[in-house]
PDB file of C-alpha atoms in Angstrom:
ATOM      1  CA  MET A1268      66.787   3.657  29.365  1.00  0.00           C
ATOM      2  CA  THR A1269      66.312   3.443  33.134  1.00  0.00           C
ATOM      3  CA  ASN A1270      63.669   0.700  32.787  1.00  0.00           C
ATOM      4  CA  MET A1271      65.893  -1.293  30.442  1.00  0.00           C
ATOM      5  CA  HIS A1272      68.825  -0.979  32.823  1.00  0.00           C
ATOM      6  CA  SER A1273      66.623  -2.043  35.721  1.00  0.00           C
ATOM      7  CA  VAL A1274      65.477  -5.161  33.840  1.00  0.00           C
ATOM      8  CA  MET A1275      69.051  -6.064  32.866  1.00  0.00           C
ATOM      9  CA  MET A1276      70.248  -5.575  36.450  1.00  0.00           C
ATOM     10  CA  THR A1277      67.402  -7.731  37.775  1.00  0.00           C
ATOM     11  CA  VAL A1278      68.212 -10.546  35.336  1.00  0.00           C
ATOM     12  CA  SER A1279      71.941 -10.253  36.071  1.00  0.00           C
ATOM     13  CA  ARG A1280      71.468 -10.252  39.834  1.00  0.00           C
ATOM     14  CA  GLY A1281      68.995 -13.133  39.645  1.00  0.00           C
ATOM     15  CA  LEU A1282      71.433 -15.248  37.659  1.00  0.00           C
ATOM     16  CA  ALA A1283      74.265 -14.326  40.027  1.00  0.00           C
ATOM     17  CA  MET A1284      72.092 -15.438  42.957  1.00  0.00           C
ATOM     18  CA  VAL A1285      71.412 -18.764  41.256  1.00  0.00           C
ATOM     19  CA  GLY A1286      75.136 -19.136  40.560  1.00  0.00           C
ATOM     20  CA  GLY A1287      75.913 -18.305  44.186  1.00  0.00           C
ATOM     21  CA  ILE A1288      73.442 -20.897  45.444  1.00  0.00           C
ATOM     22  CA  VAL A1289      74.925 -23.543  43.134  1.00  0.00           C
ATOM     23  CA  LEU A1290      78.467 -22.603  44.178  1.00  0.00           C
ATOM     24  CA  SER A1291      77.536 -22.680  47.886  1.00  0.00           C
ATOM     25  CA  ALA A1292      75.906 -26.087  47.445  1.00  0.00           C
ATOM     26  CA  LEU A1293      79.047 -27.370  45.713  1.00  0.00           C
ATOM     27  CA  ILE A1294      81.240 -26.062  48.527  1.00  0.00           C
ATOM     28  CA  LEU A1295      79.020 -27.687  51.156  1.00  0.00           C
ATOM     29  CA  MET A1296      78.908 -30.947  49.211  1.00  0.00           C
ATOM     30  CA  THR A1297      82.707 -30.965  48.841  1.00  0.00           C
ATOM     31  CA  CYS A1298      83.208 -30.399  52.572  1.00  0.00           C
ATOM     32  CA  VAL A1299      80.731 -33.165  53.487  1.00  0.00           C
ATOM     33  CA  SER A1300      82.338 -35.498  50.954  1.00  0.00           C
ATOM     34  CA  ILE A1301      85.841 -34.839  52.295  1.00  0.00           C
ATOM     35  CA  LEU A1302      84.675 -35.392  55.878  1.00  0.00           C
ATOM     36  CA  GLY A1303      82.934 -38.589  54.804  1.00  0.00           C
ATOM     37  CA  ARG A1304      86.039 -39.786  52.974  1.00  0.00           C
ATOM     38  CA  HIS A1305      88.202 -39.223  56.074  1.00  0.00           C
ATOM     39  CA  ALA A1306      85.610 -40.793  58.375  1.00  0.00           C
ATOM     40  CA  SER A1307      85.390 -43.826  56.096  1.00  0.00           C
ATOM     41  CA  ALA A1308      89.170 -44.167  56.055  1.00  0.00           C
ATOM     42  CA  ALA A1309      89.277 -43.906  59.858  1.00  0.00           C
ATOM     43  CA  LEU A1310      86.500 -46.501  60.286  1.00  0.00           C
ATOM     44  CA  ASN A1311      88.313 -48.874  57.926  1.00  0.00           C
ATOM     45  CA  SER A1312      91.633 -48.421  59.728  1.00  0.00           C
ATOM     46  CA  ASP A1313      93.212 -51.382  61.525  1.00  0.00           C
ATOM     47  CA  LEU A1314      92.873 -49.665  64.913  1.00  0.00           C
ATOM     48  CA  VAL A1315      89.104 -49.061  64.670  1.00  0.00           C
ATOM     49  CA  GLN A1316      88.499 -52.459  63.068  1.00  0.00           C
ATOM     50  CA  THR A1317      90.330 -54.080  66.001  1.00  0.00           C
ATOM     51  CA  LEU A1318      88.756 -52.000  68.812  1.00  0.00           C
ATOM     52  CA  ALA A1319      85.177 -51.507  67.559  1.00  0.00           C
ATOM     53  CA  PRO A1320      84.473 -53.566  64.446  1.00  0.00           C
ATOM     54  CA  GLY A1321      80.714 -53.620  65.099  1.00  0.00           C
ATOM     55  CA  LEU A1322      80.454 -49.848  65.471  1.00  0.00           C
ATOM     56  CA  ALA A1323      82.596 -49.334  62.358  1.00  0.00           C
ATOM     57  CA  ALA A1324      80.469 -51.767  60.347  1.00  0.00           C
ATOM     58  CA  TRP A1325      77.250 -50.112  61.571  1.00  0.00           C
ATOM     59  CA  MET A1326      78.452 -46.577  60.694  1.00  0.00           C
ATOM     60  CA  LEU A1327      79.771 -47.685  57.308  1.00  0.00           C
ATOM     61  CA  GLY A1328      76.454 -49.465  56.735  1.00  0.00           C
ATOM     62  CA  LEU A1329      74.686 -46.120  57.198  1.00  0.00           C
ATOM     63  CA  GLY A1330      76.525 -44.906  54.131  1.00  0.00           C
ATOM     64  CA  LEU A1331      79.190 -42.863  55.884  1.00  0.00           C
ATOM     65  CA  GLY A1332      81.760 -42.020  53.252  1.00  0.00           C
ATOM     66  CA  PRO A1333      82.377 -39.688  50.344  1.00  0.00           C
ATOM     67  CA  ILE A1334      79.415 -38.465  48.305  1.00  0.00           C
ATOM     68  CA  TYR A1335      79.032 -40.661  45.261  1.00  0.00           C
ATOM     69  CA  GLY A1336      79.828 -38.699  42.104  1.00  0.00           C
ATOM     70  CA  ASP A1337      81.122 -35.623  43.939  1.00  0.00           C
ATOM     71  CA  TYR A1338      83.755 -34.900  41.280  1.00  0.00           C
ATOM     72  CA  GLU A1339      81.185 -35.119  38.504  1.00  0.00           C
ATOM     73  CA  LEU A1340      78.760 -32.862  40.361  1.00  0.00           C
ATOM     74  CA  THR A1341      81.539 -30.317  40.900  1.00  0.00           C
ATOM     75  CA  GLU A1342      82.465 -30.378  37.211  1.00  0.00           C
ATOM     76  CA  LEU A1343      78.852 -29.981  36.147  1.00  0.00           C
ATOM     77  CA  GLY A1344      78.041 -27.200  38.601  1.00  0.00           C
ATOM     78  CA  MET A1345      81.177 -25.051  38.312  1.00  0.00           C
ATOM     79  CA  GLY A1346      80.766 -24.233  34.631  1.00  0.00           C
ATOM     80  CA  PHE A1347      77.153 -23.254  35.182  1.00  0.00           C
ATOM     81  CA  ALA A1348      78.054 -21.036  38.153  1.00  0.00           C
ATOM     82  CA  VAL A1349      80.720 -19.215  36.127  1.00  0.00           C
ATOM     83  CA  PHE A1350      78.261 -18.453  33.320  1.00  0.00           C
ATOM     84  CA  CYS A1351      75.728 -17.234  35.893  1.00  0.00           C
ATOM     85  CA  PHE A1352      78.177 -14.616  37.194  1.00  0.00           C
ATOM     86  CA  LEU A1353      79.130 -13.223  33.763  1.00  0.00           C
ATOM     87  CA  PRO A1354      76.086 -10.957  33.186  1.00  0.00           C
ATOM     88  CA  LEU A1355      76.417  -9.178  36.543  1.00  0.00           C
ATOM     89  CA  CYS A1356      80.148  -8.764  36.084  1.00  0.00           C
ATOM     90  CA  GLN A1357      79.514  -7.333  32.621  1.00  0.00           C
ATOM     91  CA  ILE A1358      76.758  -4.878  33.508  1.00  0.00           C
ATOM     92  CA  THR A1359      78.624  -3.548  36.564  1.00  0.00           C
ATOM     93  CA  SER A1360      81.910  -3.306  34.620  1.00  0.00           C
ATOM     94  CA  GLY A1361      83.395  -5.671  37.168  1.00  0.00           C
ATOM     95  CA  HIS A1362      86.008  -7.207  34.891  1.00  0.00           C
ATOM     96  CA  ALA A1363      89.603  -6.575  35.868  1.00  0.00           C
ATOM     97  CA  ARG A1364      91.488  -4.191  33.626  1.00  0.00           C
ATOM     98  CA  VAL A1365      95.031  -2.953  33.279  1.00  0.00           C
ATOM     99  CA  ASP A1366      95.063   0.761  32.549  1.00  0.00           C
ATOM    100  CA  ILE A1367      98.772   1.514  32.190  1.00  0.00           C
ATOM    101  CA  PHE A1368      98.178   3.275  28.875  1.00  0.00           C
ATOM    102  CA  THR A1369      94.500   4.185  29.004  1.00  0.00           C
ATOM    103  CA  SER A1370      94.780   6.311  32.164  1.00  0.00           C
ATOM    104  CA  PHE A1371      96.675   8.910  30.110  1.00  0.00           C
ATOM    105  CA  LEU A1372      94.076   9.010  27.334  1.00  0.00           C
ATOM    106  CA  HIS A1373      91.285  11.550  26.995  1.00  0.00           C
ATOM    107  CA  ASP A1374      87.818  10.581  28.301  1.00  0.00           C
ATOM    108  CA  THR A1375      86.420  10.516  24.758  1.00  0.00           C
ATOM    109  CA  THR A1376      89.090   8.039  23.662  1.00  0.00           C
ATOM    110  CA  ASN A1377      88.411   5.853  26.706  1.00  0.00           C
ATOM    111  CA  ARG A1378      84.690   5.833  25.898  1.00  0.00           C
ATOM    112  CA  TRP A1379      85.419   4.563  22.381  1.00  0.00           C
ATOM    113  CA  LEU A1380      87.846   1.971  23.787  1.00  0.00           C
ATOM    114  CA  ARG A1381      85.165   0.743  26.196  1.00  0.00           C
ATOM    115  CA  LEU A1382      82.784   0.403  23.225  1.00  0.00           C
ATOM    116  CA  ILE A1383      85.359  -1.633  21.285  1.00  0.00           C
ATOM    117  CA  ILE A1384      85.957  -3.876  24.306  1.00  0.00           C
ATOM    118  CA  GLU A1385      82.209  -4.419  24.740  1.00  0.00           C
ATOM    119  CA  VAL A1386      81.877  -5.390  21.063  1.00  0.00           C
ATOM    120  CA  ILE A1387      84.759  -7.877  21.417  1.00  0.00           C
ATOM    121  CA  PHE A1388      83.208  -9.321  24.575  1.00  0.00           C
ATOM    122  CA  LEU A1389      79.835  -9.628  22.847  1.00  0.00           C
ATOM    123  CA  GLY A1390      81.488 -11.509  19.994  1.00  0.00           C
ATOM    124  CA  ALA A1391      83.323 -13.829  22.400  1.00  0.00           C
ATOM    125  CA  ILE A1392      80.317 -14.657  24.566  1.00  0.00           C
ATOM    126  CA  ALA A1393      78.084 -15.107  21.488  1.00  0.00           C
ATOM    127  CA  LEU A1394      80.646 -17.540  20.061  1.00  0.00           C
ATOM    128  CA  ILE A1395      80.723 -19.449  23.360  1.00  0.00           C
ATOM    129  CA  ALA A1396      76.906 -19.623  23.524  1.00  0.00           C
ATOM    130  CA  TRP A1397      76.763 -20.829  19.920  1.00  0.00           C
ATOM    131  CA  ARG A1398      79.378 -23.534  20.577  1.00  0.00           C
ATOM    132  CA  LEU A1399      77.511 -24.595  23.725  1.00  0.00           C
ATOM    133  CA  SER A1400      74.357 -25.076  21.635  1.00  0.00           C
ATOM    134  CA  ILE A1401      76.297 -27.215  19.151  1.00  0.00           C
ATOM    135  CA  GLY A1402      77.854 -29.212  22.002  1.00  0.00           C
ATOM    136  CA  MET A1403      74.449 -29.713  23.604  1.00  0.00           C
ATOM    137  CA  SER A1404      72.934 -30.926  20.320  1.00  0.00           C
ATOM    138  CA  SER A1405      75.821 -33.327  19.829  1.00  0.00           C
ATOM    139  CA  ARG A1406      75.499 -34.748  23.364  1.00  0.00           C
ATOM    140  CA  MET A1407      71.740 -35.135  22.940  1.00  0.00           C
ATOM    141  CA  ARG A1408      72.243 -36.968  19.658  1.00  0.00           C
ATOM    142  CA  THR A1409      74.894 -39.358  21.034  1.00  0.00           C
ATOM    143  CA  GLY A1410      73.181 -39.905  24.393  1.00  0.00           C
ATOM    144  CA  GLN A1411      76.474 -39.414  26.233  1.00  0.00           C
ATOM    145  CA  THR A1412      76.236 -39.696  30.031  1.00  0.00           C
ATOM    146  CA  THR A1413      78.572 -39.017  32.931  1.00  0.00           C
ATOM    147  CA  TYR A1414      80.694 -41.959  34.042  1.00  0.00           C
ATOM    148  CA  LEU A1415      79.488 -42.505  37.619  1.00  0.00           C
ATOM    149  CA  LEU A1416      76.088 -40.862  37.933  1.00  0.00           C
ATOM    150  CA  GLU A1417      75.119 -41.659  34.334  1.00  0.00           C
ATOM    151  CA  TRP A1418      73.407 -38.293  33.952  1.00  0.00           C
ATOM    152  CA  PRO A1419      72.955 -37.007  30.407  1.00  0.00           C
ATOM    153  CA  VAL A1420      75.880 -34.712  29.577  1.00  0.00           C
ATOM    154  CA  TRP A1421      73.610 -32.365  27.647  1.00  0.00           C
ATOM    155  CA  TRP A1422      71.972 -31.201  30.904  1.00  0.00           C
ATOM    156  CA  PRO A1423      74.918 -29.042  32.022  1.00  0.00           C
ATOM    157  CA  TYR A1424      75.382 -27.848  28.437  1.00  0.00           C
ATOM    158  CA  ALA A1425      71.753 -26.683  28.400  1.00  0.00           C
ATOM    159  CA  ALA A1426      72.082 -24.953  31.780  1.00  0.00           C
ATOM    160  CA  CYS A1427      75.286 -23.203  30.708  1.00  0.00           C
ATOM    161  CA  MET A1428      73.713 -22.206  27.394  1.00  0.00           C
ATOM    162  CA  VAL A1429      70.784 -20.522  29.178  1.00  0.00           C
ATOM    163  CA  ALA A1430      73.180 -18.512  31.362  1.00  0.00           C
ATOM    164  CA  ALA A1431      75.450 -17.749  28.394  1.00  0.00           C
ATOM    165  CA  SER A1432      72.444 -16.583  26.360  1.00  0.00           C
ATOM    166  CA  ALA A1433      71.531 -14.177  29.158  1.00  0.00           C
ATOM    167  CA  ALA A1434      75.143 -12.985  29.118  1.00  0.00           C
ATOM    168  CA  VAL A1435      74.826 -12.357  25.360  1.00  0.00           C
ATOM    169  CA  ILE A1436      71.701 -10.245  25.923  1.00  0.00           C
ATOM    170  CA  VAL A1437      73.422  -8.234  28.655  1.00  0.00           C
ATOM    171  CA  ALA A1438      76.532  -7.838  26.480  1.00  0.00           C
ATOM    172  CA  LEU A1439      74.354  -6.583  23.620  1.00  0.00           C
ATOM    173  CA  TYR A1440      72.758  -4.082  25.993  1.00  0.00           C
ATOM    174  CA  MET A1441      76.216  -2.973  27.160  1.00  0.00           C
ATOM    175  CA  VAL A1442      77.307  -2.384  23.545  1.00  0.00           C
ATOM    176  CA  TYR A1443      74.238  -0.159  23.159  1.00  0.00           C
ATOM    177  CA  VAL A1444      75.078   1.735  26.379  1.00  0.00           C
ATOM    178  CA  ARG A1445      78.731   2.156  25.424  1.00  0.00           C
ATOM    179  CA  MET A1446      77.722   3.376  21.965  1.00  0.00           C
ATOM    180  CA  LEU A1447      75.475   6.013  23.534  1.00  0.00           C
ATOM    181  CA  GLU A1448      78.316   7.021  25.853  1.00  0.00           C
ATOM    182  CA  ALA A1449      80.806   7.275  22.990  1.00  0.00           C
ATOM    183  CA  VAL A1450      78.479   9.231  20.690  1.00  0.00           C
ATOM    184  CA  THR A1451      76.947  11.594  23.266  1.00  0.00           C
ATOM    185  CA  GLY A1452      79.969  11.975  25.543  1.00  0.00           C
ATOM    186  CA  ALA A1453      77.792  11.288  28.590  1.00  0.00           C
ATOM    187  CA  ASP A1454      78.749   8.761  31.251  1.00  0.00           C
ATOM    188  CA  ILE A1455      75.717   6.491  31.590  1.00  0.00           C
ATOM    189  CA  ILE A1456      77.577   3.706  33.382  1.00  0.00           C
ATOM    190  CA  GLY A1457      81.148   4.941  33.068  1.00  0.00           C
ATOM    191  CA  GLU A1458      83.908   2.721  34.317  1.00  0.00           C
ATOM    192  CA  GLY A1459      81.587   1.187  36.884  1.00  0.00           C
ATOM    193  CA  GLY A1460      83.179  -1.124  39.367  1.00  0.00           C
ATOM    194  CA  GLU A1461      86.113  -2.215  37.254  1.00  0.00           C
ATOM    195  CA  SER A1462      89.062  -3.432  39.278  1.00  0.00           C
ATOM    196  CA  GLU A1463      92.143  -1.524  38.321  1.00  0.00           C
ATOM    197  CA  HIS A1464      95.483  -3.352  38.145  1.00  0.00           C
TER     198      HIS A1464
END
């Protein structure tokens, strides 16, 4: 059990790190793009064009401006990052919960409720992964590309499907853990790091 948990934690943390890197890159790209957009607007302003048209033309000629396709890159990367964070959130019980009624219930009842919630989550994430695979197949078949960058749309579908598939495996593991907890009465993971609201 300990080895299995260690493997699942390693996979979950690894995916979360990849998601964090992608998210950080998107944040950096957005900041650079916004700065470039403002710099381009300033260099194209009447004042700069009157006072230093040569300097403005030279800087604009260097490509100073917004990053081409920044909106598309953000759209493509955000979905992938979200799917990368799901396994770690699931295995650490990091999902937010509202326990107005469950705080009064017996520990045994709460263990069975956690099992039911894990089964529902497994079903939901498996459905999402399945639909992503269908969407990816459809985009591959039609050859659909993004508008500006003309990248194949199936690429982000494939990336999200890999992360969602890992989330399915972790969710399946969590159903197993919650079943052991419910049947044996032992807290293997317990409530974990759930945020109470």
